[in-house]
Amino acid sequence: MGVMENRFEENVLTTSVDWVFNWARRSSLWWLQFGLACCAIEMIAAMQPRFDMGERFGMLFRASPRQADLMIVAGTVTRKMAPVVRTLYDQMSEPKWVISMGSCANIGGPFDTYAVVQGVDQVIPVDVYVPGCPPVPEALYYGVLELQNKVIKYDRVLRKEGQEAADAQREEDRIATGEAMGRPVAAAAR
Amino acid sequence: MADEQDLQPTASPDDVVTADEDNPWLTEIAEQQLTEPAHDKTGIAKVHPSLVLTGFWGPLSEDHPAHVALMTAFGDRVKEIAFFRDEVTIRVDPSIWVDAHVLLRDDADLAYRMLSDLTAVDMLKLRAAPRFDVVSQLYSIKKRWRLRLKGGIEDGELIETLTSVYAAAGWLEREAFDMFGITFEGHPDLRRMLLADDWEEGHPLRKDYPIRGYSQYVEPGFEGGAAPRVKDNRRL
Amino acid sequence: MATTEQQTTGFGTWDVSEERDLGGGQREMVLNMGPQHPSTHGVMRLLLTLDGETIIHADPIIGYLHRGIEKIGENKRYSQFTPWTDRTDYTAAPLNNLGYILAVEKLCGIVAPERAQYIRVIMAELSRIAAHMVWLGTHALDIGALSMALFTFIEREKILDIFEEFCGARLTTNMMEIGGFSRDIKPSTIEKIEQLLKEFPAAQQDWEDLLSENPIWLARTRGVGVIEPEAAIDYGLTGACLRGSGINYDIRKAQPYLIYDRLDFEVPIGTNGDVYDRYLVRMEELRQTLRILRQCLDQMPTDGPIMANDSNYVIPPHHNVLRTAEDMQRHFVWVIKGFNPPKGEVYSAIEHSKGELGHYIVSDGTSMPYRMRIRTPDFVNLQVLPYMAEGAMLADSVALIGTIDIVLGSVDR
């Protein structure tokens, strides 16, 4: 068979379903192909053979928001474009993440004018900010790796209902797990 | 419109215009520009001769063929001719704006067939009236010359559209309308172009329009998330 | 998006009627393409009115990347504005730098020294190649040759490496200064350019072997998007769009700037004015660009100043700033206050990779331009799209967008 054969005792791997799902999500982030301005050229360069971001991180760009779970906002968001960005974000299915790439998407960059939204975080929630004008592909890598660290800790309840609900849910899970394994668990003293 | 010959340049790129007996105007104008006291206080900076002696805009004198042609046709409605570096600017009355372009385009010798650019300048801070200068940059492929025409109009005044003369004017005039609020009479499709079509806050390239506009866009629910604004101490 | 009473205008209308009944059993359909579409090369929106698969009318809606660069130009000092020129056409930043810098130099009446002019030409021509790489990759990708983008971006990375070594940035270079350069070109950079000159022709041959006689490519490009010569002039087209229709207009030849009059190169001209001819023109331009680079490297003086000797408009050399009090003061004033060029107005045009890039600057004698107009080639070129699209097939619309070679930052400014 292979090198693994007979090297381990017959065993069982315990893990949480959430972790497995998150591990799968982290390793195959499909992103919405969505270039706005200068940063889009660097994003394309990151995709191309020299940097090869897609193949390395299991990423694949999709032209449709319905099939994507990561949006890289690469470039300046203008007032005319802001509703479009919002619509695209709304069309993506949960769970979804956003990387804001470049100074323009972060804070408006050098364009502090009548036409430019001063940061895409005024339109959609952002998970990772990548600084640079434009960020070199390596910087985008770092952003993606940071996002992967975030995806592995993804908690649906936390994301949707906030910290308090997430704590309550975790507490409930802890008690339920304990009871299932036959040992009563005391409620946390808080 | 015209036969194939007119579309190709007649001057060769090797014909560098130099000041000699045939072109005395070049020496004259060049000397004038070069001996002009420089703008700076030290007077060290002098205009480099290669920026004046190009001949890219035709003769730097009142005998410029375009000026002569316009004067013959329209007389005193051609306001003035100005020279800066190697460039020629003719200011015309807005009433002959279209006719002047038609004349220059159809002139067999000059053939200013290409509209390079059309834009406007808000002269609010430079003079009392009129408020705007509409500026067109023409190019003659045949002669390899450029030319700039200007017409001054007041705010709210109409100026005739050039779309019947040059197809290129369509979008350029739309942009000027969008950015300056100049209405081009007879334009087939005059609506907002770079800004959204329901933009209500005036025209950004006017000098009295603040660079940051009158309001910032905030998505509903994100009011608190906006970064604090730095105090604006720049001009306008 | 969520409706609210907070702010409801200024974003543009969204409702597009999808189908219209023309009566008599005929229907026409309005198809919205963009602003988020892989083939619009950015954030352009196209409203296509269709009769079956034939385009009756195409209405490009631009402005989704309008950032107010002209307004910024009127609020920045002459010496500060160069970084924004990078961001107008971000695929060919050095060419934009060059256009702006030449306009300011003309206004101030100064000329860069010979060596600096050669370096400028080298960098400008390199960025012309880089811009054509983006064009070829994305244009072929749209039409269906998916692998072209992979090939062209390999060569493009080599040019970006040269830029990075020369000025420290890959894309938004901001490399040129009023009066010349503050840093000289390194021998290792020249070696890299030599290397590129050796490798590039073979790579280009590969692409042409893949495309030029490929039946699919021919079917998608030949006879598509024909522009008549008269129409090309009427629409004010420049660059390959004009030359593809057979008009000989290249500013490097017609009104030579820098040292282009000393260089020996040819201007390729098309005959039919279709998408295929414009492709051929651009491919030939690449070869001529390599010739220009070769001549520049041979002719360039090996030594000499790279910054104009001028006390007013040019930043003092770094070396002197650290050593003489006079230059330190000048540097201080130049950085804090800028300089005041003479009153006047200039229009300076250069041959950009996409056509005529003109900067029209009106100076009122202060340190900031009174009016900064950037005449970008693709803004003017794009308005020929409705003319080309009328009667074309829906599938050709992506070829028509690609052949104009637009960059939305440059179209919208």
mmCIF file of N, CA and C in Angstrom, chain A residues 30-84:
data_model
loop_
_atom_site.group_PDB
_atom_site.id
_atom_site.type_symbol
_atom_site.label_atom_id
_atom_site.label_comp_id
_atom_site.label_asym_id
_atom_site.label_seq_id
_atom_site.Cartn_x
_atom_site.Cartn_y
_atom_site.Cartn_z
ATOM 1 N N TRP A 30 -12.004 29.983 -2.264
ATOM 2 C CA TRP A 30 -12.260 30.430 -3.626
ATOM 3 C C TRP A 30 -12.589 31.902 -3.565
ATOM 4 N N TRP A 31 -11.900 32.652 -4.398
ATOM 5 C CA TRP A 31 -12.135 34.082 -4.250
ATOM 6 C C TRP A 31 -12.826 34.655 -5.470
ATOM 7 N N LEU A 32 -13.529 35.730 -5.188
ATOM 8 C CA LEU A 32 -14.275 36.428 -6.233
ATOM 9 C C LEU A 32 -13.301 37.259 -7.046
ATOM 10 N N GLN A 33 -13.260 36.989 -8.334
ATOM 11 C CA GLN A 33 -12.354 37.759 -9.175
ATOM 12 C C GLN A 33 -12.929 39.150 -9.342
ATOM 13 N N PHE A 34 -12.277 40.101 -8.757
ATOM 14 C CA PHE A 34 -12.922 41.389 -8.586
ATOM 15 C C PHE A 34 -11.848 42.448 -8.478
ATOM 16 N N GLY A 35 -11.335 42.896 -9.608
ATOM 17 C CA GLY A 35 -10.290 43.909 -9.593
ATOM 18 C C GLY A 35 -10.886 45.280 -9.752
ATOM 19 N N LEU A 36 -10.456 46.191 -8.894
ATOM 20 C CA LEU A 36 -10.992 47.545 -9.007
ATOM 21 C C LEU A 36 -9.999 48.501 -9.652
ATOM 22 N N ALA A 37 -8.755 48.473 -9.188
ATOM 23 C CA ALA A 37 -7.820 49.496 -9.677
ATOM 24 C C ALA A 37 -6.419 48.903 -9.744
ATOM 25 N N CYS A 38 -5.427 49.739 -9.410
ATOM 26 C CA CYS A 38 -4.026 49.348 -9.566
ATOM 27 C C CYS A 38 -3.727 48.002 -8.899
ATOM 28 N N CYS A 39 -4.285 47.798 -7.681
ATOM 29 C CA CYS A 39 -3.973 46.583 -6.941
ATOM 30 C C CYS A 39 -4.395 45.338 -7.704
ATOM 31 N N ALA A 40 -5.393 45.486 -8.569
ATOM 32 C CA ALA A 40 -5.858 44.328 -9.325
ATOM 33 C C ALA A 40 -4.739 43.770 -10.191
ATOM 34 N N ILE A 41 -3.879 44.662 -10.711
ATOM 35 C CA ILE A 41 -2.793 44.194 -11.562
ATOM 36 C C ILE A 41 -1.816 43.358 -10.737
ATOM 37 N N GLU A 42 -1.565 43.807 -9.489
ATOM 38 C CA GLU A 42 -0.687 43.017 -8.633
ATOM 39 C C GLU A 42 -1.368 41.727 -8.207
ATOM 40 N N MET A 43 -2.678 41.778 -8.058
ATOM 41 C CA MET A 43 -3.405 40.554 -7.702
ATOM 42 C C MET A 43 -3.312 39.546 -8.849
ATOM 43 N N ILE A 44 -3.440 40.058 -10.082
ATOM 44 C CA ILE A 44 -3.308 39.163 -11.240
ATOM 45 C C ILE A 44 -1.878 38.621 -11.290
ATOM 46 N N ALA A 45 -0.905 39.517 -11.038
ATOM 47 C CA ALA A 45 0.488 39.069 -11.049
ATOM 48 C C ALA A 45 0.706 37.989 -10.012
ATOM 49 N N ALA A 46 0.029 38.104 -8.854
ATOM 50 C CA ALA A 46 0.168 37.083 -7.821
ATOM 51 C C ALA A 46 -0.412 35.759 -8.270
ATOM 52 N N MET A 47 -1.373 35.819 -9.172
ATOM 53 C CA MET A 47 -1.994 34.597 -9.679
ATOM 54 C C MET A 47 -1.140 33.903 -10.724
ATOM 55 N N GLN A 48 -0.272 34.673 -11.375
ATOM 56 C CA GLN A 48 0.420 34.180 -12.566
ATOM 57 C C GLN A 48 1.632 33.327 -12.182
ATOM 58 N N PRO A 49 2.273 32.678 -13.143
ATOM 59 C CA PRO A 49 3.232 31.615 -12.836
ATOM 60 C C PRO A 49 4.312 31.967 -11.813
ATOM 61 N N ARG A 50 4.795 33.179 -11.825
ATOM 62 C CA ARG A 50 5.924 33.451 -10.946
ATOM 63 C C ARG A 50 5.544 33.326 -9.474
ATOM 64 N N PHE A 51 4.415 33.857 -9.107
ATOM 65 C CA PHE A 51 4.029 33.826 -7.699
ATOM 66 C C PHE A 51 3.049 32.693 -7.417
ATOM 67 N N ASP A 52 2.163 32.448 -8.339
ATOM 68 C CA ASP A 52 1.366 31.240 -8.296
ATOM 69 C C ASP A 52 0.592 31.070 -7.001
ATOM 70 N N MET A 53 -0.081 32.130 -6.621
ATOM 71 C CA MET A 53 -0.793 32.098 -5.350
ATOM 72 C C MET A 53 -1.915 31.061 -5.365
ATOM 73 N N GLY A 54 -2.622 30.984 -6.483
ATOM 74 C CA GLY A 54 -3.773 30.105 -6.537
ATOM 75 C C GLY A 54 -3.424 28.665 -6.246
ATOM 76 N N GLU A 55 -2.418 28.160 -6.936
ATOM 77 C CA GLU A 55 -2.076 26.758 -6.775
ATOM 78 C C GLU A 55 -1.500 26.470 -5.397
ATOM 79 N N ARG A 56 -0.764 27.440 -4.876
ATOM 80 C CA ARG A 56 -0.131 27.191 -3.584
ATOM 81 C C ARG A 56 -1.125 27.052 -2.455
ATOM 82 N N PHE A 57 -2.134 27.909 -2.456
ATOM 83 C CA PHE A 57 -3.040 27.962 -1.325
ATOM 84 C C PHE A 57 -4.370 27.301 -1.622
ATOM 85 N N GLY A 58 -4.429 26.559 -2.708
ATOM 86 C CA GLY A 58 -5.699 25.924 -3.049
ATOM 87 C C GLY A 58 -6.762 26.927 -3.405
ATOM 88 N N MET A 59 -6.330 28.071 -3.906
ATOM 89 C CA MET A 59 -7.305 29.120 -4.216
ATOM 90 C C MET A 59 -7.651 29.077 -5.689
ATOM 91 N N LEU A 60 -8.837 29.540 -5.959
ATOM 92 C CA LEU A 60 -9.322 29.498 -7.329
ATOM 93 C C LEU A 60 -10.228 30.704 -7.477
ATOM 94 N N PHE A 61 -10.078 31.433 -8.581
ATOM 95 C CA PHE A 61 -10.968 32.589 -8.686
ATOM 96 C C PHE A 61 -12.244 32.221 -9.412
ATOM 97 N N ARG A 62 -13.313 32.781 -8.949
ATOM 98 C CA ARG A 62 -14.603 32.575 -9.574
ATOM 99 C C ARG A 62 -15.130 33.932 -10.004
ATOM 100 N N ALA A 63 -15.797 33.958 -11.139
ATOM 101 C CA ALA A 63 -16.342 35.227 -11.604
ATOM 102 C C ALA A 63 -17.692 35.518 -10.984
ATOM 103 N N SER A 64 -18.282 34.510 -10.343
ATOM 104 C CA SER A 64 -19.613 34.720 -9.776
ATOM 105 C C SER A 64 -19.522 34.770 -8.262
ATOM 106 N N PRO A 65 -20.170 35.745 -7.640
ATOM 107 C CA PRO A 65 -20.113 35.832 -6.175
ATOM 108 C C PRO A 65 -20.768 34.645 -5.490
ATOM 109 N N ARG A 66 -21.677 33.970 -6.177
ATOM 110 C CA ARG A 66 -22.376 32.853 -5.533
ATOM 111 C C ARG A 66 -21.433 31.701 -5.224
ATOM 112 N N GLN A 67 -20.363 31.596 -5.985
ATOM 113 C CA GLN A 67 -19.458 30.461 -5.803
ATOM 114 C C GLN A 67 -18.222 30.825 -5.009
ATOM 115 N N ALA A 68 -18.161 32.033 -4.520
ATOM 116 C CA ALA A 68 -16.927 32.485 -3.876
ATOM 117 C C ALA A 68 -17.123 32.612 -2.376
ATOM 118 N N ASP A 69 -16.036 32.400 -1.630
ATOM 119 C CA ASP A 69 -16.147 32.670 -0.205
ATOM 120 C C ASP A 69 -15.102 33.659 0.290
ATOM 121 N N LEU A 70 -14.349 34.226 -0.639
ATOM 122 C CA LEU A 70 -13.419 35.279 -0.244
ATOM 123 C C LEU A 70 -13.504 36.391 -1.259
ATOM 124 N N MET A 71 -13.581 37.610 -0.751
ATOM 125 C CA MET A 71 -13.575 38.763 -1.658
ATOM 126 C C MET A 71 -12.306 39.557 -1.376
ATOM 127 N N ILE A 72 -11.477 39.711 -2.416
ATOM 128 C CA ILE A 72 -10.298 40.562 -2.268
ATOM 129 C C ILE A 72 -10.638 41.897 -2.897
ATOM 130 N N VAL A 73 -10.817 42.902 -2.074
ATOM 131 C CA VAL A 73 -11.136 44.226 -2.605
ATOM 132 C C VAL A 73 -9.816 44.867 -3.008
ATOM 133 N N ALA A 74 -9.504 44.798 -4.292
ATOM 134 C CA ALA A 74 -8.202 45.244 -4.761
ATOM 135 C C ALA A 74 -8.345 46.573 -5.460
ATOM 136 N N GLY A 75 -8.294 47.643 -4.703
ATOM 137 C CA GLY A 75 -8.291 48.950 -5.341
ATOM 138 C C GLY A 75 -9.251 49.939 -4.721
ATOM 139 N N THR A 76 -9.309 51.111 -5.345
ATOM 140 C CA THR A 76 -10.107 52.215 -4.825
ATOM 141 C C THR A 76 -11.594 51.924 -4.970
ATOM 142 N N VAL A 77 -12.327 52.141 -3.899
ATOM 143 C CA VAL A 77 -13.776 52.025 -3.960
ATOM 144 C C VAL A 77 -14.335 53.433 -4.076
ATOM 145 N N THR A 78 -14.954 53.728 -5.200
ATOM 146 C CA THR A 78 -15.514 55.060 -5.376
ATOM 147 C C THR A 78 -16.967 55.057 -4.928
ATOM 148 N N ARG A 79 -17.515 56.244 -4.836
ATOM 149 C CA ARG A 79 -18.918 56.332 -4.403
ATOM 150 C C ARG A 79 -19.837 55.668 -5.401
ATOM 151 N N LYS A 80 -19.449 55.722 -6.662
ATOM 152 C CA LYS A 80 -20.285 55.083 -7.679
ATOM 153 C C LYS A 80 -20.192 53.564 -7.568
ATOM 154 N N MET A 81 -19.045 53.084 -7.099
ATOM 155 C CA MET A 81 -18.814 51.640 -7.061
ATOM 156 C C MET A 81 -19.268 51.027 -5.744
ATOM 157 N N ALA A 82 -19.390 51.825 -4.688
ATOM 158 C CA ALA A 82 -19.671 51.282 -3.357
ATOM 159 C C ALA A 82 -20.929 50.415 -3.312
ATOM 160 N N PRO A 83 -22.047 50.852 -3.880
ATOM 161 C CA PRO A 83 -23.231 49.981 -3.836
ATOM 162 C C PRO A 83 -23.016 48.658 -4.564
ATOM 163 N N VAL A 84 -22.181 48.687 -5.604
ATOM 164 C CA VAL A 84 -21.905 47.448 -6.339
ATOM 165 C C VAL A 84 -21.133 46.487 -5.455
#
